[in-house]
Amino acid sequence: MALMPPEPDQPRPGDQSWLASANDAQTDFPLANLLYGVFRRAGRQHIGVAIGDQILDLEACAESGMLKTLPHDLLMACKADWLNPLMALGVSAWSKLRNHFTSLLSSQADPDTRDHLATCLVPMHDAQMQLPAQIGDYTDFYASIHHARRVGALFRPDNPLLPNYKHIPIAYHGRSSSIVTSGSEIHRPSGQTKSVSGNPGFGPSRSLDYELEVGFFIGPGNPLGAPIPIAEAEQHIFGLCLVNDWSARDMQTWEYQPLGPFLAKSFATTISCWIVPLAALAPYRAPVPEREPGDPEPLAYLRLPSMQCGAIDLILEANLQSRLMRTTGVPEMQLSVTNLRQLYWTPAQMLAHHTSNGCNLRPGDLLASGTVSGPEDGSEGCLLEKRHNPESICLPSGELRTFLEDGDRVTLRAWCQKPGLPRIGFGECTGTIVPAANHSRP
Ligand code: CA
């Protein structure tokens, strides 16, 4: 059973860094987090670790001898252009590296170490963030029962949840080529939709939506034909990021039967630039929510070894700022706040299910939770779910919204907090809608 990292590699509560910005109570990136990302600067692409308002450049660390005590394969993975080689090395290598950076960046580090390391820091505002990995495959689940129920109720008020939902983690294969980093502009997609008259037409989507999701990057993969048992599933998760699975609802409604989403989703997916290691989330693990009375017991291959820490207590929020709000200095408006711990299926169950037919996962593959929603008003993870309320959303600028308009900026954020522990954040996942490309243009 491996629901928790095997080695105790957490900084102690209250551990401080010698880097002052890492000790700021409001930072997403304290010593307890140590997220991984990939950045470009001066034409070169390196792996980095986020700390305070800086990035620790791992290539520079390697060149200055700060990683010389690490095994050769780990050293080489730190010098790679992408995180895939590090992801492939597995939990014990990740733990070794995390312990190494924790001691280098801790206030206990000796003055020589600090001086050396200070030359390997890059201010975040000087770096251009890239995708963290070469993402071979992207799979999107549907693991929030509150999302499934609310969306189902729009189409089937008497029977919102389909009969398979409580037996099988539902997912579809997404498109990895159109995954973009936070900050990228999102072109409004054009596509085929059904008009009021019932005839299909082609044009820019009129029902563009966001989806507030969490992604799981795969570490070591599995050979084709060899399922990953659920008890080992978490050893195959490198870390988590935020995902906005933009969706064109009018295109989706027309195209999705019987094979599921296609062009309504594949035009763009935004992810946050930093990956929070699963080890950093260990203090924020939570019991799996109790099943409703009468719910079926999961089949054996989906049964968790322990219900105690299968979930993750992660607060998530979605915010909107229109172009008018931006140009008149009006801050973004919170659209929803929810929590990852309320998922019906855990990350381990999703991963075990994905490989249960022998499908192989590879280092750097991305699995996403599906829209994360809670049961209450205000916890809807997308605009479609807010349709149960007949009134449009009124922005502080006086503008009304049912779906996203050109110029709208959606920003997702996530963080864990618990008394006695530092707050750890994910950084933001943001995207701005720009007008559809002229589809008649050659
Ligand atoms: Ca989705």
Short mmCIF file of C-alpha atoms and ligand atoms in Angstrom, two decimals:
data_model
loop_
_atom_site.label_atom_id
_atom_site.label_comp_id
_atom_site.label_asym_id
_atom_site.label_seq_id
_atom_site.Cartn_x
_atom_site.Cartn_y
_atom_site.Cartn_z
CA MET A 1 0.00 0.00 0.00
CA ALA A 2 1.46 3.36 -0.96
CA LEU A 3 -1.03 6.11 -0.43
CA MET A 4 1.61 8.29 1.18
CA PRO A 5 5.16 8.97 0.05
CA PRO A 6 7.41 6.30 1.58
CA GLU A 7 9.97 8.69 3.03
CA PRO A 8 9.30 11.54 5.46
CA ASP A 9 10.47 14.38 3.24
CA GLN A 10 8.35 17.20 4.61
CA PRO A 11 9.92 20.32 6.01
CA ARG A 12 8.88 20.73 9.62
CA PRO A 13 6.07 23.22 10.27
CA GLY A 14 7.58 26.65 10.69
CA ASP A 15 10.72 25.78 8.70
CA GLN A 16 11.87 28.96 7.04
CA SER A 17 13.97 29.61 3.98
CA TRP A 18 16.95 31.96 3.86
CA LEU A 19 15.13 33.52 0.90
CA ALA A 20 12.83 36.14 2.47
CA SER A 21 10.14 36.04 -0.25
CA ALA A 22 9.58 32.31 0.46
CA ASN A 23 8.52 33.15 4.03
CA ASP A 24 5.82 35.64 3.02
CA ALA A 25 2.51 34.31 4.42
CA GLN A 26 0.78 35.10 1.11
CA THR A 27 3.23 33.38 -1.26
CA ASP A 28 2.07 30.31 -3.18
CA PHE A 29 5.64 29.02 -3.14
CA PRO A 30 7.06 28.55 0.40
CA LEU A 31 9.80 26.04 1.29
CA ALA A 32 7.10 23.42 1.98
CA ASN A 33 5.94 23.47 -1.66
CA LEU A 34 8.95 23.31 -4.06
CA LEU A 35 7.05 22.98 -7.34
CA TYR A 36 8.68 21.96 -10.60
CA GLY A 37 8.37 23.81 -13.92
CA VAL A 38 10.19 24.53 -17.16
CA PHE A 39 11.22 28.04 -18.16
CA ARG A 40 13.08 29.87 -20.92
CA ARG A 41 15.48 32.73 -20.42
CA ALA A 42 18.06 34.17 -22.81
CA GLY A 43 17.14 31.58 -25.44
CA ARG A 44 17.75 28.55 -23.19
CA GLN A 45 15.25 26.17 -21.65
CA HIS A 46 15.83 24.77 -18.15
CA ILE A 47 13.97 22.98 -15.38
CA GLY A 48 13.31 25.13 -12.34
CA VAL A 49 11.96 24.91 -8.81
CA ALA A 50 9.63 27.69 -7.63
CA ILE A 51 10.65 29.32 -4.34
CA GLY A 52 9.15 32.64 -3.19
CA ASP A 53 9.35 35.07 -6.10
CA GLN A 54 12.34 33.25 -7.64
CA ILE A 55 13.08 30.18 -9.74
CA LEU A 56 15.95 27.92 -8.79
CA ASP A 57 17.60 27.08 -12.12
CA LEU A 58 18.51 23.36 -11.95
CA GLU A 59 20.92 23.52 -14.90
CA ALA A 60 22.81 26.31 -13.11
CA CYS A 61 22.74 24.29 -9.88
CA ALA A 62 24.23 21.31 -11.71
CA GLU A 63 26.95 23.44 -13.35
CA SER A 64 27.97 24.99 -10.05
CA GLY A 65 28.33 21.57 -8.41
CA MET A 66 25.36 21.94 -6.07
CA LEU A 67 23.87 18.62 -7.25
CA LYS A 68 27.09 16.57 -7.26
CA THR A 69 26.00 14.32 -4.38
CA LEU A 70 22.98 13.10 -6.35
CA PRO A 71 22.95 9.83 -8.36
CA HIS A 72 23.95 10.25 -12.01
CA ASP A 73 20.47 9.56 -13.49
CA LEU A 74 18.91 12.14 -11.17
CA LEU A 75 21.58 14.70 -12.07
CA MET A 76 20.97 14.10 -15.79
CA ALA A 77 17.18 14.43 -15.29
CA CYS A 78 17.76 17.84 -13.64
CA LYS A 79 19.70 18.98 -16.74
CA ALA A 80 16.99 17.91 -19.21
CA ASP A 81 14.83 20.34 -21.23
CA TRP A 82 11.60 18.83 -19.92
CA LEU A 83 10.44 17.12 -16.73
CA ASN A 84 9.71 13.76 -18.42
CA PRO A 85 13.05 12.12 -17.43
CA LEU A 86 12.60 13.20 -13.79
CA MET A 87 8.98 12.00 -13.84
CA ALA A 88 10.16 8.58 -15.08
CA LEU A 89 12.56 8.07 -12.13
CA GLY A 90 9.89 7.47 -9.50
CA VAL A 91 9.08 8.22 -5.87
CA SER A 92 12.43 7.45 -4.24
CA ALA A 93 14.37 9.69 -6.67
CA TRP A 94 11.79 12.50 -6.28
CA SER A 95 12.08 12.20 -2.52
CA LYS A 96 15.89 12.41 -2.66
CA LEU A 97 15.74 15.54 -4.81
CA ARG A 98 13.07 17.19 -2.66
CA ASN A 99 15.12 16.56 0.49
CA HIS A 100 18.20 17.98 -1.24
CA PHE A 101 16.47 21.25 -2.25
CA THR A 102 14.76 21.52 1.13
CA SER A 103 18.12 21.50 2.91
CA LEU A 104 19.79 23.82 0.35
CA LEU A 105 16.99 26.40 0.64
CA SER A 106 16.38 26.07 4.38
CA SER A 107 17.47 28.78 6.80
CA GLN A 108 19.72 26.06 8.29
CA ALA A 109 21.88 26.08 5.12
CA ASP A 110 25.43 27.36 5.66
CA PRO A 111 26.51 30.76 4.26
CA ASP A 112 28.64 29.19 1.47
CA THR A 113 25.64 27.19 0.22
CA ARG A 114 23.46 30.29 0.27
CA ASP A 115 26.01 32.31 -1.71
CA HIS A 116 26.38 29.56 -4.30
CA LEU A 117 22.64 29.02 -4.61
CA ALA A 118 21.89 32.74 -4.85
CA THR A 119 23.75 32.75 -8.19
CA CYS A 120 21.34 30.03 -9.47
CA LEU A 121 18.17 32.05 -8.79
CA VAL A 122 16.20 33.70 -11.58
CA PRO A 123 13.46 36.25 -10.77
CA MET A 124 10.10 34.79 -11.89
CA HIS A 125 9.26 37.97 -13.79
CA ASP A 126 12.37 37.49 -15.98
CA ALA A 127 11.45 33.96 -17.03
CA GLN A 128 9.08 32.76 -19.72
CA MET A 129 7.24 29.68 -18.50
CA GLN A 130 6.84 26.70 -20.86
CA LEU A 131 4.77 23.55 -20.67
CA PRO A 132 6.42 21.46 -17.92
CA ALA A 133 6.61 18.25 -19.94
CA GLN A 134 6.18 16.80 -23.37
CA ILE A 135 2.61 15.61 -22.83
CA GLY A 136 2.04 12.45 -24.84
CA ASP A 137 -1.57 11.84 -23.92
CA TYR A 138 -4.28 13.74 -22.10
CA THR A 139 -7.33 12.08 -20.54
CA ASP A 140 -10.18 14.00 -18.95
CA PHE A 141 -12.35 12.36 -16.30
CA TYR A 142 -15.80 13.28 -14.91
CA ALA A 143 -15.08 12.55 -11.25
CA SER A 144 -17.22 15.19 -9.53
CA ILE A 145 -20.66 13.79 -8.79
CA HIS A 146 -21.95 17.29 -8.06
CA HIS A 147 -20.93 18.40 -11.55
CA ALA A 148 -22.38 15.27 -13.14
CA ARG A 149 -25.64 15.66 -11.25
CA ARG A 150 -26.10 19.38 -11.95
CA VAL A 151 -25.28 19.07 -15.67
CA GLY A 152 -27.40 15.91 -15.92
CA ALA A 153 -30.36 17.73 -14.35
CA LEU A 154 -30.33 20.31 -17.17
CA PHE A 155 -30.97 17.55 -19.71
CA ARG A 156 -32.74 14.88 -17.59
CA PRO A 157 -34.45 16.57 -14.62
CA ASP A 158 -35.97 13.28 -13.41
CA ASN A 159 -32.84 11.17 -13.82
CA PRO A 160 -29.75 13.40 -13.65
CA LEU A 161 -27.17 10.71 -12.93
CA LEU A 162 -26.66 8.00 -15.55
CA PRO A 163 -26.76 4.42 -14.17
CA ASN A 164 -23.05 3.76 -14.71
CA TYR A 165 -21.79 6.80 -12.74
CA LYS A 166 -21.33 5.17 -9.32
CA HIS A 167 -19.70 2.06 -10.78
CA ILE A 168 -17.14 3.35 -13.25
CA PRO A 169 -14.93 6.48 -13.47
CA ILE A 170 -16.11 8.12 -16.73
CA ALA A 171 -13.55 9.79 -19.00
CA TYR A 172 -12.73 10.64 -22.60
CA HIS A 173 -9.41 10.89 -24.44
CA GLY A 174 -8.50 14.56 -24.86
CA ARG A 175 -6.12 16.34 -27.21
CA SER A 176 -2.58 16.95 -25.94
CA SER A 177 -1.33 19.07 -28.90
CA SER A 178 -3.59 21.98 -27.92
CA ILE A 179 -2.59 22.11 -24.23
CA VAL A 180 -1.19 25.61 -23.60
CA THR A 181 0.48 27.36 -20.68
CA SER A 182 -1.21 29.79 -18.36
CA GLY A 183 -1.33 33.26 -19.92
CA SER A 184 -1.91 32.06 -23.48
CA GLU A 185 -4.71 33.74 -25.45
CA ILE A 186 -7.63 31.48 -26.31
CA HIS A 187 -9.22 31.91 -29.74
CA ARG A 188 -12.97 31.50 -29.64
CA PRO A 189 -13.53 28.30 -31.60
CA SER A 190 -15.75 28.11 -34.64
CA GLY A 191 -17.73 25.01 -35.36
CA GLN A 192 -20.94 23.35 -36.34
CA THR A 193 -23.92 24.06 -34.13
CA LYS A 194 -27.65 23.55 -34.39
CA SER A 195 -29.55 26.78 -34.93
CA VAL A 196 -32.93 27.65 -33.43
CA SER A 197 -34.58 26.54 -36.69
CA GLY A 198 -33.01 23.11 -36.23
CA ASN A 199 -30.64 23.41 -39.18
CA PRO A 200 -26.91 23.14 -38.51
CA GLY A 201 -24.71 26.14 -39.26
CA PHE A 202 -21.02 26.97 -38.93
CA GLY A 203 -19.61 29.93 -37.01
CA PRO A 204 -18.00 31.17 -33.81
CA SER A 205 -19.27 29.41 -30.68
CA ARG A 206 -21.83 31.45 -28.73
CA SER A 207 -21.61 29.32 -25.57
CA LEU A 208 -17.95 29.33 -24.61
CA ASP A 209 -17.33 28.05 -21.08
CA TYR A 210 -14.44 27.31 -18.73
CA GLU A 211 -14.05 24.15 -16.61
CA LEU A 212 -12.26 24.33 -13.25
CA GLU A 213 -10.21 21.13 -13.01
CA VAL A 214 -7.11 19.61 -11.43
CA GLY A 215 -4.55 17.68 -13.49
CA PHE A 216 -2.30 14.78 -12.44
CA PHE A 217 1.03 14.29 -14.20
CA ILE A 218 2.06 10.67 -14.59
CA GLY A 219 5.47 9.60 -13.27
CA PRO A 220 6.73 6.11 -14.13
CA GLY A 221 4.45 4.48 -16.68
CA ASN A 222 3.36 0.86 -17.13
CA PRO A 223 4.09 -1.56 -19.96
CA LEU A 224 1.27 -2.14 -22.43
CA GLY A 225 -0.86 -5.00 -21.10
CA ALA A 226 0.17 -4.56 -17.45
CA PRO A 227 -2.48 -2.72 -15.36
CA ILE A 228 -1.37 -0.66 -12.35
CA PRO A 229 -3.00 -2.08 -9.17
CA ILE A 230 -4.85 0.54 -7.15
CA ALA A 231 -2.54 0.06 -4.14
CA GLU A 232 0.41 1.21 -6.31
CA ALA A 233 -1.45 3.91 -8.22
CA GLU A 234 -0.15 6.93 -6.30
CA GLN A 235 3.47 5.90 -6.90
CA HIS A 236 2.74 6.75 -10.54
CA ILE A 237 1.59 10.32 -9.84
CA PHE A 238 4.38 12.92 -10.06
CA GLY A 239 2.32 15.93 -9.08
CA LEU A 240 -0.69 18.15 -9.64
CA CYS A 241 -1.51 21.29 -11.62
CA LEU A 242 -4.58 23.36 -12.47
CA VAL A 243 -6.45 22.71 -15.70
CA ASN A 244 -9.00 24.85 -17.55
CA ASP A 245 -10.72 22.55 -20.03
CA TRP A 246 -12.35 25.27 -22.18
CA SER A 247 -15.60 24.00 -23.69
CA ALA A 248 -17.89 25.23 -26.46
CA ARG A 249 -21.28 24.09 -25.16
CA ASP A 250 -23.25 24.74 -28.36
CA MET A 251 -20.78 22.66 -30.40
CA GLN A 252 -20.70 19.99 -27.67
CA THR A 253 -24.48 19.58 -27.55
CA TRP A 254 -24.66 18.92 -31.29
CA GLU A 255 -21.59 16.72 -31.76
CA TYR A 256 -21.28 14.59 -28.63
CA GLN A 257 -23.69 11.76 -29.35
CA PRO A 258 -22.77 8.93 -29.41
CA LEU A 259 -18.97 9.24 -29.05
CA GLY A 260 -18.51 12.12 -26.60
CA PRO A 261 -16.68 15.46 -26.83
CA PHE A 262 -14.53 16.22 -29.89
CA LEU A 263 -14.11 19.72 -31.38
CA ALA A 264 -16.01 21.34 -28.50
CA LYS A 265 -12.99 20.63 -26.27
CA SER A 266 -9.95 20.07 -28.48
CA PHE A 267 -9.38 23.71 -29.51
CA ALA A 268 -7.47 24.56 -26.29
CA THR A 269 -6.79 23.42 -22.72
CA THR A 270 -4.87 25.72 -20.37
CA ILE A 271 -2.70 24.37 -17.55
CA SER A 272 -0.86 26.16 -14.74
CA CYS A 273 2.91 26.27 -15.28
CA TRP A 274 4.05 24.71 -12.00
CA ILE A 275 3.59 21.12 -10.82
CA VAL A 276 2.99 20.65 -7.10
CA PRO A 277 4.73 17.40 -6.04
CA LEU A 278 2.38 14.85 -4.50
CA ALA A 279 4.75 14.80 -1.49
CA ALA A 280 4.03 18.51 -0.83
CA LEU A 281 0.32 17.65 -0.54
CA ALA A 282 0.82 14.85 2.04
CA PRO A 283 -0.15 17.01 5.07
CA TYR A 284 -3.37 18.01 3.29
CA ARG A 285 -4.66 14.54 2.47
CA ALA A 286 -8.21 13.89 3.62
CA PRO A 287 -10.66 11.01 4.06
CA VAL A 288 -12.64 10.01 1.00
CA PRO A 289 -16.21 11.40 1.32
CA GLU A 290 -18.70 8.88 2.59
CA ARG A 291 -20.82 7.25 -0.09
CA GLU A 292 -24.52 8.00 -0.07
CA PRO A 293 -26.76 5.31 1.50
CA GLY A 294 -27.40 2.56 -1.02
CA ASP A 295 -24.40 3.42 -3.19
CA PRO A 296 -22.68 0.35 -4.68
CA GLU A 297 -19.33 -0.80 -3.28
CA PRO A 298 -16.67 -0.22 -5.97
CA LEU A 299 -15.50 -3.38 -7.74
CA ALA A 300 -12.32 -4.91 -6.25
CA TYR A 301 -9.91 -3.25 -8.73
CA LEU A 302 -11.28 0.18 -7.70
CA ARG A 303 -11.39 -0.47 -3.96
CA LEU A 304 -9.01 1.86 -2.11
CA PRO A 305 -6.58 0.26 0.38
CA SER A 306 -7.60 2.99 2.84
CA MET A 307 -10.36 5.59 2.81
CA GLN A 308 -8.38 7.67 5.30
CA CYS A 309 -6.22 9.74 2.96
CA GLY A 310 -7.41 9.03 -0.58
CA ALA A 311 -8.74 12.56 -1.11
CA ILE A 312 -6.91 15.91 -1.17
CA ASP A 313 -8.16 18.95 0.75
CA LEU A 314 -7.46 21.53 -1.96
CA ILE A 315 -9.44 24.76 -2.23
CA LEU A 316 -10.15 25.84 -5.81
CA GLU A 317 -11.53 29.07 -7.19
CA ALA A 318 -12.48 30.53 -10.57
CA ASN A 319 -12.43 34.27 -11.25
CA LEU A 320 -13.57 36.41 -14.17
CA GLN A 321 -12.47 39.83 -15.37
CA SER A 322 -14.01 41.34 -18.51
CA ARG A 323 -12.07 43.63 -20.83
CA LEU A 324 -14.11 46.59 -19.52
CA MET A 325 -13.26 45.67 -15.93
CA ARG A 326 -9.57 45.47 -16.87
CA THR A 327 -9.48 48.80 -18.67
CA THR A 328 -11.32 50.57 -15.85
CA GLY A 329 -9.22 48.99 -13.09
CA VAL A 330 -12.00 46.81 -11.62
CA PRO A 331 -10.57 43.70 -9.95
CA GLU A 332 -11.64 40.22 -11.04
CA MET A 333 -14.85 38.76 -9.64
CA GLN A 334 -14.95 35.36 -7.96
CA LEU A 335 -17.31 33.06 -9.88
CA SER A 336 -16.99 29.96 -7.73
CA VAL A 337 -15.07 28.33 -4.92
CA THR A 338 -14.98 24.59 -4.37
CA ASN A 339 -12.80 21.80 -2.98
CA LEU A 340 -11.09 18.82 -4.62
CA ARG A 341 -11.84 16.58 -1.62
CA GLN A 342 -15.46 16.25 -2.71
CA LEU A 343 -14.67 14.16 -5.83
CA TYR A 344 -16.57 10.87 -6.10
CA TRP A 345 -13.54 9.09 -7.60
CA THR A 346 -10.02 9.64 -6.24
CA PRO A 347 -6.88 10.12 -8.36
CA ALA A 348 -5.79 6.56 -7.49
CA GLN A 349 -9.13 5.15 -8.67
CA MET A 350 -8.94 7.14 -11.92
CA LEU A 351 -5.40 5.90 -12.61
CA ALA A 352 -6.16 2.27 -11.74
CA HIS A 353 -9.27 2.36 -13.92
CA HIS A 354 -7.37 3.94 -16.83
CA THR A 355 -4.83 1.10 -16.90
CA SER A 356 -7.27 -1.70 -15.93
CA ASN A 357 -7.65 -2.80 -19.56
CA GLY A 358 -3.86 -2.87 -20.03
CA CYS A 359 -3.63 0.65 -21.49
CA ASN A 360 -0.12 2.02 -20.93
CA LEU A 361 0.51 5.41 -19.35
CA ARG A 362 3.82 7.17 -20.00
CA PRO A 363 5.85 9.71 -17.98
CA GLY A 364 4.41 13.16 -18.67
CA ASP A 365 0.91 11.98 -19.59
CA LEU A 366 -1.78 14.22 -18.10
CA LEU A 367 -4.96 12.99 -16.42
CA ALA A 368 -7.53 15.58 -15.36
CA SER A 369 -10.29 15.30 -12.78
CA GLY A 370 -13.10 16.80 -14.84
CA THR A 371 -14.95 19.88 -13.64
CA VAL A 372 -14.69 20.09 -9.85
CA SER A 373 -17.95 21.28 -8.27
CA GLY A 374 -19.49 21.15 -4.86
CA PRO A 375 -23.15 20.71 -3.91
CA GLU A 376 -23.80 24.34 -2.86
CA ASP A 377 -24.68 27.39 -4.94
CA GLY A 378 -21.43 29.21 -5.67
CA SER A 379 -19.40 26.00 -5.97
CA GLU A 380 -20.22 25.30 -9.64
CA GLY A 381 -17.00 24.62 -11.57
CA CYS A 382 -18.28 25.97 -14.90
CA LEU A 383 -20.84 28.44 -16.28
CA LEU A 384 -23.08 25.70 -17.72
CA GLU A 385 -23.88 24.53 -14.19
CA LYS A 386 -25.01 28.02 -13.23
CA ARG A 387 -27.85 27.65 -15.74
CA HIS A 388 -30.04 26.19 -13.00
CA ASN A 389 -30.26 29.83 -11.93
CA PRO A 390 -32.31 31.67 -14.61
CA GLU A 391 -30.61 35.01 -13.92
CA SER A 392 -27.40 35.93 -15.73
CA ILE A 393 -24.27 36.71 -13.74
CA CYS A 394 -23.95 40.45 -13.14
CA LEU A 395 -20.34 41.66 -13.16
CA PRO A 396 -19.23 44.65 -11.04
CA SER A 397 -19.03 46.64 -14.30
CA GLY A 398 -22.77 46.15 -14.82
CA GLU A 399 -22.18 43.70 -17.71
CA LEU A 400 -24.20 40.46 -17.79
CA ARG A 401 -22.77 37.03 -18.55
CA THR A 402 -24.30 33.68 -19.41
CA PHE A 403 -21.19 32.40 -21.21
CA LEU A 404 -17.79 33.96 -21.92
CA GLU A 405 -17.43 37.02 -24.19
CA ASP A 406 -14.37 38.13 -26.16
CA GLY A 407 -11.93 39.92 -23.86
CA ASP A 408 -13.00 37.93 -20.78
CA ARG A 409 -10.13 36.61 -18.67
CA VAL A 410 -10.67 33.50 -16.53
CA THR A 411 -8.16 32.85 -13.74
CA LEU A 412 -8.14 29.65 -11.69
CA ARG A 413 -6.31 29.41 -8.37
CA ALA A 414 -5.81 26.63 -5.81
CA TRP A 415 -4.24 26.32 -2.40
CA CYS A 416 -4.04 24.13 0.70
CA GLN A 417 -4.11 25.53 4.20
CA LYS A 418 -4.29 23.97 7.62
CA PRO A 419 -3.58 25.35 11.12
CA GLY A 420 0.11 25.08 11.95
CA LEU A 421 1.21 24.54 8.36
CA PRO A 422 2.25 27.02 5.70
CA ARG A 423 -0.25 27.76 2.94
CA ILE A 424 0.89 26.17 -0.32
CA GLY A 425 -0.49 27.36 -3.66
CA PHE A 426 -0.53 26.23 -7.27
CA GLY A 427 0.18 29.56 -8.97
CA GLU A 428 -2.46 30.75 -11.41
CA CYS A 429 -4.01 29.22 -14.50
CA THR A 430 -5.24 32.09 -16.65
CA GLY A 431 -6.50 32.60 -20.19
CA THR A 432 -8.08 35.48 -22.12
CA ILE A 433 -10.68 34.93 -24.85
CA VAL A 434 -9.85 36.58 -28.19
CA PRO A 435 -12.18 36.72 -31.21
CA ALA A 436 -12.57 33.70 -33.47
CA ALA A 437 -10.19 33.52 -36.40
CA ASN A 438 -12.03 34.33 -39.65
CA HIS A 439 -12.97 30.85 -40.78
CA SER A 440 -13.43 31.91 -44.41
CA ARG A 441 -9.82 33.14 -44.56
CA PRO A 442 -7.54 30.78 -46.55
CA CA B 1 -13.60 18.61 -18.76
#
